[in-house]
XYZ file of C-alpha atoms in Angstrom:
104
model
C 33.368 -101.419 103.712
C 35.494 -101.644 101.361
C 38.432 -99.598 103.068
C 41.682 -99.242 100.801
C 44.622 -99.433 103.363
C 48.091 -97.697 102.716
C 50.704 -99.309 103.684
C 53.764 -98.048 106.159
C 56.417 -98.331 104.045
C 54.607 -97.196 100.617
C 56.607 -93.716 100.287
C 59.993 -96.205 100.606
C 60.394 -97.364 97.548
C 60.191 -93.906 95.948
C 63.408 -92.985 97.905
C 66.913 -93.828 96.275
C 68.118 -97.099 98.200
C 64.851 -96.695 100.557
C 66.881 -94.210 102.477
C 68.003 -90.792 100.923
C 66.136 -88.422 98.252
C 67.996 -87.012 95.324
C 69.166 -83.681 97.093
C 69.867 -85.738 100.439
C 72.463 -87.783 98.244
C 73.800 -85.757 96.467
C 74.712 -83.318 99.752
C 76.131 -86.732 101.246
C 78.358 -87.313 97.637
C 79.556 -83.977 97.772
C 80.480 -83.612 101.511
C 82.091 -87.239 101.158
C 83.913 -85.976 97.788
C 85.664 -82.730 99.524
C 86.707 -84.852 102.166
C 87.886 -87.138 99.483
C 89.848 -84.050 97.883
C 91.429 -82.894 101.273
C 92.699 -86.067 101.857
C 94.541 -86.385 98.277
C 95.504 -82.881 98.448
C 96.977 -82.816 102.440
C 99.947 -85.823 102.818
C 101.079 -85.777 106.556
C 98.367 -84.305 108.968
C 97.871 -84.591 112.572
C 94.803 -86.575 114.417
C 93.346 -83.094 115.061
C 93.778 -81.907 111.079
C 92.838 -85.589 110.091
C 89.414 -84.718 111.833
C 88.667 -81.654 110.362
C 89.705 -83.049 106.799
C 86.267 -85.655 107.336
C 84.296 -83.195 109.137
C 82.721 -82.283 106.122
C 81.858 -86.204 105.398
C 80.722 -86.319 108.966
C 78.664 -83.791 108.844
C 76.861 -84.332 105.817
C 76.196 -88.096 106.592
C 74.496 -86.794 109.595
C 72.539 -84.095 108.639
C 70.965 -86.767 105.985
C 70.356 -89.694 108.276
C 66.817 -90.527 108.782
C 65.470 -89.618 112.052
C 62.154 -90.916 113.166
C 59.881 -87.434 113.969
C 62.799 -85.561 111.997
C 59.878 -82.939 112.399
C 60.071 -82.476 116.122
C 63.763 -82.765 115.990
C 63.829 -79.930 113.633
C 62.027 -77.893 115.618
C 64.132 -78.489 118.588
C 67.306 -77.589 116.897
C 66.026 -74.458 115.146
C 64.747 -73.182 119.200
C 68.289 -74.490 120.485
C 69.360 -72.581 117.356
C 67.220 -69.290 118.854
C 67.798 -69.871 122.387
C 71.796 -69.581 121.612
C 72.123 -66.935 118.543
C 69.692 -64.472 120.470
C 71.201 -62.164 123.511
C 67.801 -62.333 125.407
C 66.984 -62.782 129.184
C 64.609 -65.897 129.767
C 63.067 -65.737 132.938
C 62.022 -68.736 134.686
C 58.208 -67.530 135.847
C 57.370 -71.297 137.577
C 54.565 -73.658 136.289
C 51.277 -70.927 135.984
C 49.096 -71.092 134.275
C 47.758 -67.600 134.149
C 50.934 -64.576 133.518
C 50.348 -61.262 134.925
C 53.303 -58.722 133.704
C 54.566 -56.298 136.347
C 55.814 -54.019 133.859
C 52.596 -52.183 133.702
């Protein structure tokens, strides 16, 4: 019975700072650099313009934030985008086990 158990944090040591992959860190640095560049170019900005200027850093920060159960979150986001983009009619059929179509 010599079973080898893998520790729960074994993959974490392969990440940069324990959180980021190389692509994640590059994406986040690019978003922050773009926001910093926009801050340097635009001198007098109102509150709405400041939010728009900081939007690249905020969006990339949210994209690379570690989320537990990210596969479920990703699938939810994909389903939501699919629902909002496709102009279909979704009919509620109730909680039925078997559905018989009336189209035929």
